[in-house]
Short mmCIF file of C-alpha atoms in Angstrom, two decimals:
data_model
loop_
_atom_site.label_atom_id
_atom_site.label_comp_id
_atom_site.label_asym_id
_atom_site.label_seq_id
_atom_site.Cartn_x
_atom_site.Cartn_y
_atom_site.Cartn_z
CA UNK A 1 -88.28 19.72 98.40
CA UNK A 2 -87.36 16.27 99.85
CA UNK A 3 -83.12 15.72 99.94
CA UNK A 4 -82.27 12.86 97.73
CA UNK A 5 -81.22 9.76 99.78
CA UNK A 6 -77.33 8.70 99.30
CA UNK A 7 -76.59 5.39 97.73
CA UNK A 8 -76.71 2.49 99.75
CA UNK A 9 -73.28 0.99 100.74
CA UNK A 10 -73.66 -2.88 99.80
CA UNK A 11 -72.14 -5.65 101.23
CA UNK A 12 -69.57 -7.20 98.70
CA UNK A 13 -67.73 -11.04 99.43
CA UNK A 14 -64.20 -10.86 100.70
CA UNK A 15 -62.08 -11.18 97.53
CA UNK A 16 -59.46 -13.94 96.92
CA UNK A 17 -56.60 -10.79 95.85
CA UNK A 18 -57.48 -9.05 99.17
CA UNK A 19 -56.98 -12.11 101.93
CA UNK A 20 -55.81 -15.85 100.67
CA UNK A 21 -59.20 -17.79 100.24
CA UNK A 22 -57.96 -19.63 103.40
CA UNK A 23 -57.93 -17.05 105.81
CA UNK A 24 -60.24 -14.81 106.74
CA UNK A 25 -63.40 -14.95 108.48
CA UNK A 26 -65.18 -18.11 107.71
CA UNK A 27 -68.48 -16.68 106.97
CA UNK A 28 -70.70 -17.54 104.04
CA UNK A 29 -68.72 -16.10 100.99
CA UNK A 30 -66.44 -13.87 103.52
CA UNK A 31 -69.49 -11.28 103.61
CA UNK A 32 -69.76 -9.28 107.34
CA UNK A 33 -71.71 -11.30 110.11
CA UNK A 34 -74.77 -9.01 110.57
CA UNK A 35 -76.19 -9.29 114.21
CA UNK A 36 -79.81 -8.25 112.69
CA UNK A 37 -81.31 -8.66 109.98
CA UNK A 38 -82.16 -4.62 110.00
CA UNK A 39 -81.77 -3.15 106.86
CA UNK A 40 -81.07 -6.48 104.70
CA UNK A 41 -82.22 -7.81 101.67
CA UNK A 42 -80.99 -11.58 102.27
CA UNK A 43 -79.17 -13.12 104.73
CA UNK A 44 -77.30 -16.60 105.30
CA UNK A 45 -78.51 -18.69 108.56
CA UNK A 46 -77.15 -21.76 109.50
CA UNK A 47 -79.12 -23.85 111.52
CA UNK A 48 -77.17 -26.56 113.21
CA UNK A 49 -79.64 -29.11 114.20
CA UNK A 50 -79.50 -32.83 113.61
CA UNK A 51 -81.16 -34.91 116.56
CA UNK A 52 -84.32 -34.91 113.62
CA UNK A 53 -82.33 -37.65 111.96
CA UNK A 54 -83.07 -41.07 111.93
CA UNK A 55 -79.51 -42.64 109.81
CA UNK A 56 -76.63 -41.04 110.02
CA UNK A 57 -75.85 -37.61 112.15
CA UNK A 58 -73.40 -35.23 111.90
CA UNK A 59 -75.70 -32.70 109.68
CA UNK A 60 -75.06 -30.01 112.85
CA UNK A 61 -71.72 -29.44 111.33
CA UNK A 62 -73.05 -28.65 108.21
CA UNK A 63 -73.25 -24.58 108.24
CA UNK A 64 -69.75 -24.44 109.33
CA UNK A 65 -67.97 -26.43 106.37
CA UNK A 66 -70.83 -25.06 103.49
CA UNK A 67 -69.25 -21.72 104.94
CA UNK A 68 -65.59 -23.02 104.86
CA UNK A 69 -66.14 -24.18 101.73
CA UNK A 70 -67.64 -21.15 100.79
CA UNK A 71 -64.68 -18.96 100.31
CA UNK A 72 -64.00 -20.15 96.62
CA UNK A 73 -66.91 -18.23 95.39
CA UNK A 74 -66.88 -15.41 93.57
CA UNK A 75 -69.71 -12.23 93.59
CA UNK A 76 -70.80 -12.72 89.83
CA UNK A 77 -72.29 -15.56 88.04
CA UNK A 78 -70.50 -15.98 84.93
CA UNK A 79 -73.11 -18.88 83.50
CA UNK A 80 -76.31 -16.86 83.90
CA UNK A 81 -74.66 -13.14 84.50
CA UNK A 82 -76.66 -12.89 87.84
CA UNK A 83 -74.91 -10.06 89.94
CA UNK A 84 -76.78 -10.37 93.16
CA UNK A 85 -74.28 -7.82 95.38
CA UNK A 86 -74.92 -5.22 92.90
CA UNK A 87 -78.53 -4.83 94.18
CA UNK A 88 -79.23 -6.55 97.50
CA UNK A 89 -77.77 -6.21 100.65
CA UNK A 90 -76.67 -9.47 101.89
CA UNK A 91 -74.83 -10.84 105.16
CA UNK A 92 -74.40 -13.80 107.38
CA UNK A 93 -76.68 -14.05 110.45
CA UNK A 94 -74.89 -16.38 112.04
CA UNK A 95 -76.85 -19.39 114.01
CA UNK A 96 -79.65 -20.41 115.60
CA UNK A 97 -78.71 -21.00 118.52
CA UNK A 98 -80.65 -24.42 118.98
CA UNK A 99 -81.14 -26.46 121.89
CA UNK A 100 -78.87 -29.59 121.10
CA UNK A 101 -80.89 -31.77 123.68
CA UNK A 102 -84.55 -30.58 122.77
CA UNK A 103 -85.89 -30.96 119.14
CA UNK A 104 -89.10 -29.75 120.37
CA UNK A 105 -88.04 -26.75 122.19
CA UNK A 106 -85.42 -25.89 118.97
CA UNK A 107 -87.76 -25.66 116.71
CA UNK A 108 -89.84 -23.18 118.53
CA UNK A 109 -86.37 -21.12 118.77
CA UNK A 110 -85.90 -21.26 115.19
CA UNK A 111 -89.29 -20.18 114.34
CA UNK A 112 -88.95 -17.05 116.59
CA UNK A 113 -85.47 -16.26 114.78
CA UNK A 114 -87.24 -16.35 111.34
CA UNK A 115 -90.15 -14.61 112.41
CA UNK A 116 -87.65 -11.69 114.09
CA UNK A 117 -85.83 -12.06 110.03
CA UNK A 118 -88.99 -12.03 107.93
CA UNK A 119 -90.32 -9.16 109.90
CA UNK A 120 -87.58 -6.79 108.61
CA UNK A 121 -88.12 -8.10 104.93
CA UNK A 122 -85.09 -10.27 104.66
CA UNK A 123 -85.25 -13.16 102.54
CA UNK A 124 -83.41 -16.30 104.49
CA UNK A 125 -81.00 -18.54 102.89
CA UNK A 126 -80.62 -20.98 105.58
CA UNK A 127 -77.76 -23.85 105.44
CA UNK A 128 -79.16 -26.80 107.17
CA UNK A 129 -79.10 -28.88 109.58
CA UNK A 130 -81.37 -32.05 109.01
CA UNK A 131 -84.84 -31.62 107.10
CA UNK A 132 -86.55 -30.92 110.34
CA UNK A 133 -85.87 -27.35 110.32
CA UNK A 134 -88.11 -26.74 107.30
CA UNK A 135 -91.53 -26.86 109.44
CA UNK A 136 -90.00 -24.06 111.80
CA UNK A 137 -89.00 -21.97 109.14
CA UNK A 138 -91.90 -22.59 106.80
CA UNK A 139 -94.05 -22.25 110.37
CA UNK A 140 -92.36 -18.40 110.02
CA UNK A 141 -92.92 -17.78 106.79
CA UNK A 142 -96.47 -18.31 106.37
CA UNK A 143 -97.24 -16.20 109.70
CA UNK A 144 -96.15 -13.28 107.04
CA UNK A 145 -96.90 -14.22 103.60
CA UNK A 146 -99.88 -16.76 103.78
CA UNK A 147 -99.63 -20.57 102.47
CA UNK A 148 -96.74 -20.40 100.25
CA UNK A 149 -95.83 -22.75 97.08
CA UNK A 150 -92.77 -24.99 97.24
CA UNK A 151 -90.31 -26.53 95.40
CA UNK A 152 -88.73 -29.54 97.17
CA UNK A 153 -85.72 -31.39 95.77
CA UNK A 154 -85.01 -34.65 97.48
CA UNK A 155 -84.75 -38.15 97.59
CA UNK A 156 -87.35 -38.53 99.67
CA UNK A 157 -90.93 -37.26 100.12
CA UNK A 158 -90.33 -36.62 104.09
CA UNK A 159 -94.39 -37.01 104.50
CA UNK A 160 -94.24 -39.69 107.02
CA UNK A 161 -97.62 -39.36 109.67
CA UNK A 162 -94.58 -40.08 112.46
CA UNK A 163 -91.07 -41.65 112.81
CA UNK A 164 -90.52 -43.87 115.90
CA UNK A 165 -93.54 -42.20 117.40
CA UNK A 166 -92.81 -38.48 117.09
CA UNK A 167 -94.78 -36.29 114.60
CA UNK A 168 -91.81 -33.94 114.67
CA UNK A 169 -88.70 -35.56 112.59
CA UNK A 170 -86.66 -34.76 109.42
CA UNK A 171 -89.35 -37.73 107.61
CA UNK A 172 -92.24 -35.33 108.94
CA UNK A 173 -92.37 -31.72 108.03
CA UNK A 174 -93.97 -31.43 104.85
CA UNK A 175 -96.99 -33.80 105.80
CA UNK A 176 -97.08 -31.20 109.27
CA UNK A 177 -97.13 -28.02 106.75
CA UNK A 178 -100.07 -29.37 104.85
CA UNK A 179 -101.82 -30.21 108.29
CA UNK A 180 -101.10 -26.71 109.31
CA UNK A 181 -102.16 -24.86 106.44
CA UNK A 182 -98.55 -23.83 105.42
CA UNK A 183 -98.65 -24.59 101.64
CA UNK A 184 -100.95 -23.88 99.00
CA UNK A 185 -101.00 -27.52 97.95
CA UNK A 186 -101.83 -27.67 94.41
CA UNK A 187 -98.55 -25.54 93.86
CA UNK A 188 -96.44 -27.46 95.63
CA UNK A 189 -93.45 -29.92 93.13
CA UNK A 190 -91.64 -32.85 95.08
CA UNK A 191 -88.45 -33.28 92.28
CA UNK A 192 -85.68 -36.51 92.50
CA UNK A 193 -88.12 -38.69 94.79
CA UNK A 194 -86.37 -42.32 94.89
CA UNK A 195 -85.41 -45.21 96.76
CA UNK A 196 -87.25 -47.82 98.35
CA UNK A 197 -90.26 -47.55 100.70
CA UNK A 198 -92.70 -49.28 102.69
CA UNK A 199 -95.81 -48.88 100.16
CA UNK A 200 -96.72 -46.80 97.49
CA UNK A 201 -98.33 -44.52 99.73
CA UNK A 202 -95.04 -42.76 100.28
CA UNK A 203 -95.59 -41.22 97.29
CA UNK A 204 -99.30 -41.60 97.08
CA UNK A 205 -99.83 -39.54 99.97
CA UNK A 206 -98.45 -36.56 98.53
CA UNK A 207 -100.19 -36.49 95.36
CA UNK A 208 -103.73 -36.99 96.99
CA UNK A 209 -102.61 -33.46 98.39
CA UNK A 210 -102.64 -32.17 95.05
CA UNK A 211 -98.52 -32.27 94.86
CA UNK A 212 -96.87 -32.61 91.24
CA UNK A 213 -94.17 -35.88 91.73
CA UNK A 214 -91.29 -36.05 89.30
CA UNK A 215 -89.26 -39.07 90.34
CA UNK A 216 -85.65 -39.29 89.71
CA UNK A 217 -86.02 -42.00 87.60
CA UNK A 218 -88.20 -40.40 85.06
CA UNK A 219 -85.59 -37.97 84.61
CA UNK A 220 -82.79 -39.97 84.14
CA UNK A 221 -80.42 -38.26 81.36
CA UNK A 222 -82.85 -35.47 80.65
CA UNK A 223 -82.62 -31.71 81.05
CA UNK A 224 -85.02 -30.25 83.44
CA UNK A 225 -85.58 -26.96 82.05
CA UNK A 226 -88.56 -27.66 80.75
CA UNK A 227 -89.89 -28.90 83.74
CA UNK A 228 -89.36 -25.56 85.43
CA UNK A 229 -91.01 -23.70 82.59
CA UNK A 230 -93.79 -25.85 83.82
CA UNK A 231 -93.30 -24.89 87.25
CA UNK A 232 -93.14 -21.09 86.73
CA UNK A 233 -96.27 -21.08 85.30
CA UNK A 234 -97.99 -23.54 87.66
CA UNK A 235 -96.62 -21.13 90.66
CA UNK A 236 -97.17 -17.74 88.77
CA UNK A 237 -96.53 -15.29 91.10
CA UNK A 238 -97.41 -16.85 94.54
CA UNK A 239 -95.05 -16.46 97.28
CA UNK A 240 -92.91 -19.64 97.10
CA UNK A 241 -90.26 -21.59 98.78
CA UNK A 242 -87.69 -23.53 97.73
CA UNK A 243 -85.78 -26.73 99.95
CA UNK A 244 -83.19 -28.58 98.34
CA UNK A 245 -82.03 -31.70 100.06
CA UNK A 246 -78.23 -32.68 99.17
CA UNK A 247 -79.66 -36.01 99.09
CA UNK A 248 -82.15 -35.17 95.51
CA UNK A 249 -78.47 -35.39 94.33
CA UNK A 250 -76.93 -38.88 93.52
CA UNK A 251 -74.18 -39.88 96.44
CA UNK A 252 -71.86 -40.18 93.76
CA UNK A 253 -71.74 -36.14 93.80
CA UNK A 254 -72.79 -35.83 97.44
CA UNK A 255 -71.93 -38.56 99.46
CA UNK A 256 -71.84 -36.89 102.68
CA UNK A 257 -75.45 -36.80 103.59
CA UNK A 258 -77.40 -38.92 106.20
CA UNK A 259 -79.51 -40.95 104.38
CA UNK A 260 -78.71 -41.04 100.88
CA UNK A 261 -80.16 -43.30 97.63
CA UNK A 262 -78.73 -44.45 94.53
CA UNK A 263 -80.25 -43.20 90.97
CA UNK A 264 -80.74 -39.37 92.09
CA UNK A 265 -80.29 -36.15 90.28
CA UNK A 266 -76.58 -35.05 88.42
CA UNK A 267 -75.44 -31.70 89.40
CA UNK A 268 -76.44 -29.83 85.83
CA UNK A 269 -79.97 -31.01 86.59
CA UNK A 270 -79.28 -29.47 90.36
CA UNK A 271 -78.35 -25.97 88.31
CA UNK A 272 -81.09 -26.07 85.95
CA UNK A 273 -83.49 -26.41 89.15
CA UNK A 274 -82.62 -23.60 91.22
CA UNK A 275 -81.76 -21.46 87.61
CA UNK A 276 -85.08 -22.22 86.70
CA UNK A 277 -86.30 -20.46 90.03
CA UNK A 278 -85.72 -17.04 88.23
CA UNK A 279 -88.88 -15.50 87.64
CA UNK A 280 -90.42 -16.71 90.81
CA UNK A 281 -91.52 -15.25 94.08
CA UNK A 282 -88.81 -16.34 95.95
CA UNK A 283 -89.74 -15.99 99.62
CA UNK A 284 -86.94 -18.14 101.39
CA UNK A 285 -84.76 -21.10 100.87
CA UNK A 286 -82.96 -24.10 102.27
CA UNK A 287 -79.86 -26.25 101.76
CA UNK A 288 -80.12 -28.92 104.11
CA UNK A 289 -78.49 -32.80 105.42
CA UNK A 290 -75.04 -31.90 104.53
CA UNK A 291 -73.07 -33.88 106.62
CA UNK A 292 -69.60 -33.53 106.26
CA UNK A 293 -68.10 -36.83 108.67
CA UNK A 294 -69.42 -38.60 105.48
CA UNK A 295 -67.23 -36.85 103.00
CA UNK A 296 -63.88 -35.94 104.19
CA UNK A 297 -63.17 -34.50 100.70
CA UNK A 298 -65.49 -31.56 101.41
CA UNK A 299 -66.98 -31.68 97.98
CA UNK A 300 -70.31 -31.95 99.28
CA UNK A 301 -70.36 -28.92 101.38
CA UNK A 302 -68.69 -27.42 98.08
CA UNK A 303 -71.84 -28.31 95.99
CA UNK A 304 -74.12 -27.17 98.82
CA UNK A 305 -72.18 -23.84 99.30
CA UNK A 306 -72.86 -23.27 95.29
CA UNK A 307 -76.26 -24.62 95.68
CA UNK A 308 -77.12 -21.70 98.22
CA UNK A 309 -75.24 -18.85 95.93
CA UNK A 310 -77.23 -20.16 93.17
CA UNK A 311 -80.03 -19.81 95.16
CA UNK A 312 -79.27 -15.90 96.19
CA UNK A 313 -78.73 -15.89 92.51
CA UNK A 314 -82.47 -15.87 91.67
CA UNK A 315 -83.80 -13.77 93.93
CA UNK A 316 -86.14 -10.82 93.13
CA UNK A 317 -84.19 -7.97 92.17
CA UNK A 318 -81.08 -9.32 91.19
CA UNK A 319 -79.93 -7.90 87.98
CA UNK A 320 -78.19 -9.43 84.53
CA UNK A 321 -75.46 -7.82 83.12
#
């Protein structure tokens, strides 16, 4: 007769009544730093890269003020009763440690620190960092669960063939993962696409690929919960992954981002995105181009921090109550 196994011990966010929300460790939410991902459900990784950029830098400081800003939150998600530490063990990993003077060499380091993550079964929620580090990471996550489907919020497509030259930029990853076999194409939903462009192949391009575009402007004042119903049941149950540029969101909301556009997405229709992840075979996420020399206020590393909590929010396994 086999002994019962105890109860796992899970990891619960630092509350506000038990250390001021300004002190503590500055990790995300005030959960422990975990050195491996050993034993872990999910796990928080910032990745502090921006020499991907082409406008405006500064996105490297981006996992340090989402997790400052962090601190506010609380363990249970009073809108859609999602109780995430109730059922998953969760910490912060900590960073990448990136190679500040090499984007080739980094992103070969951060696809060997996802690959080390993924192998123990932990889902990464990773706070960015430029849009480069989504080829790395999605490099990772293939290598264990096959071409994935994705959901990609953003102002821009970032399907460029190179940027000044170099096939490896934060304009170039998702045109590299279909070249690479990294997405199951016909699953794959580009959401808040704006701006202007050099021709219509910037959005062209994509939807040869067999991407679904919803541009921001088609979405103006409208829910988009019924565009994720459609989503769910394009995706069905294949292993999917979800990147969320700050910049899908209008600048009046998140300013402090590198390159952003007018006309983008509100922060409701930001909620009802990720919200309308639930359901889905959520293999990984992303919360990238916060840059926080842009906003001084802090209120866009706020929205990311919420973004990525949200994100942990949907999860498989996380209950309702």
């Amino acid at each position: 007769m086999s002994t019962p196994l105890p109860p796992r011990s899970l990891n619960q966010p630092l509350g506000g009544n038990e250390m001021p929300r300004f002190g503590g460790l500055a990790s995300m939410m005030r959960l422990p730093v975990a050195t491996s991902a050993a034993g872990l459900d999910a796990a928080f990784i910032g990745v502090p890269l921006d020499i991907g950029a082409s406008n405006r830098a500064g996105a490297r400081f981006g996992p340090r003020q989402i997790r400052a800003e962090s601190s506010l939150i609380r363990p249970y998600n009073m809108a859609t009763g999602a109780a995430p530490f109730d059922a998953l063990q969760v910490a912060d990993l900590g960073d990448v440690p990136i190679n500040t003077y090499s984007l080739e060499k980094s992103v070969d380091i951060i696809t060997d620190f996802y690959r080390e993550v993924l192998g123990h079964g932990c889902v990464p929620l990773t706070l960015g960092g430029d849009h480069t580090i989504a080829l790395p990471i999605l490099r990772a996550v293939a290598e264990r669960h096959g071409p994935v489907a994705l959901i990609h919020v953003d102002a821009h497509a970032d399907v460029n063939e190179e940027m000044f030259g170099e096939r490896i930029a934060h304009g170039t990853p998702f045109r590299r993962a279909v070249e690479e076999g990294l997405l199951q194409t016909n699953k794959v939903w580009q959401i808040g696409l704006r701006g202007s462009g050099y021709a219509a192949d910037d959005f062209d391009w994509p939807r040869r690929q067999g991407f679904t575009i919803i541009p921001a402007h088609e979405v103006w004042w409208q829910s988009l919960a019924p565009i994720m119903d459609k989503v769910r049941a394009v995706i069905g149950d294949a292993p999917c992954y979800l990147s969320f540029d700050i910049d899908g969101i209008d600048p009046a909301y998140a300013g402090g981002t590198g390159t952003p556009e007018i006309g983008g997405l509100n922060v409701p229709q930001a909620l009802e995105i990720i919200r309308g992840c639930r359901g889905l075979n959520l293999v990984g996420a992303d919360l990238v181009e916060v840059s926080p020399p842009y906003d001084a206020s802090g209120n866009t590393a706020l929205l990311g921090a919420n973004l990525l909590y949200e994100m942990l929010c949907v999860l498989p396994g996380v209950p309702v109550r």
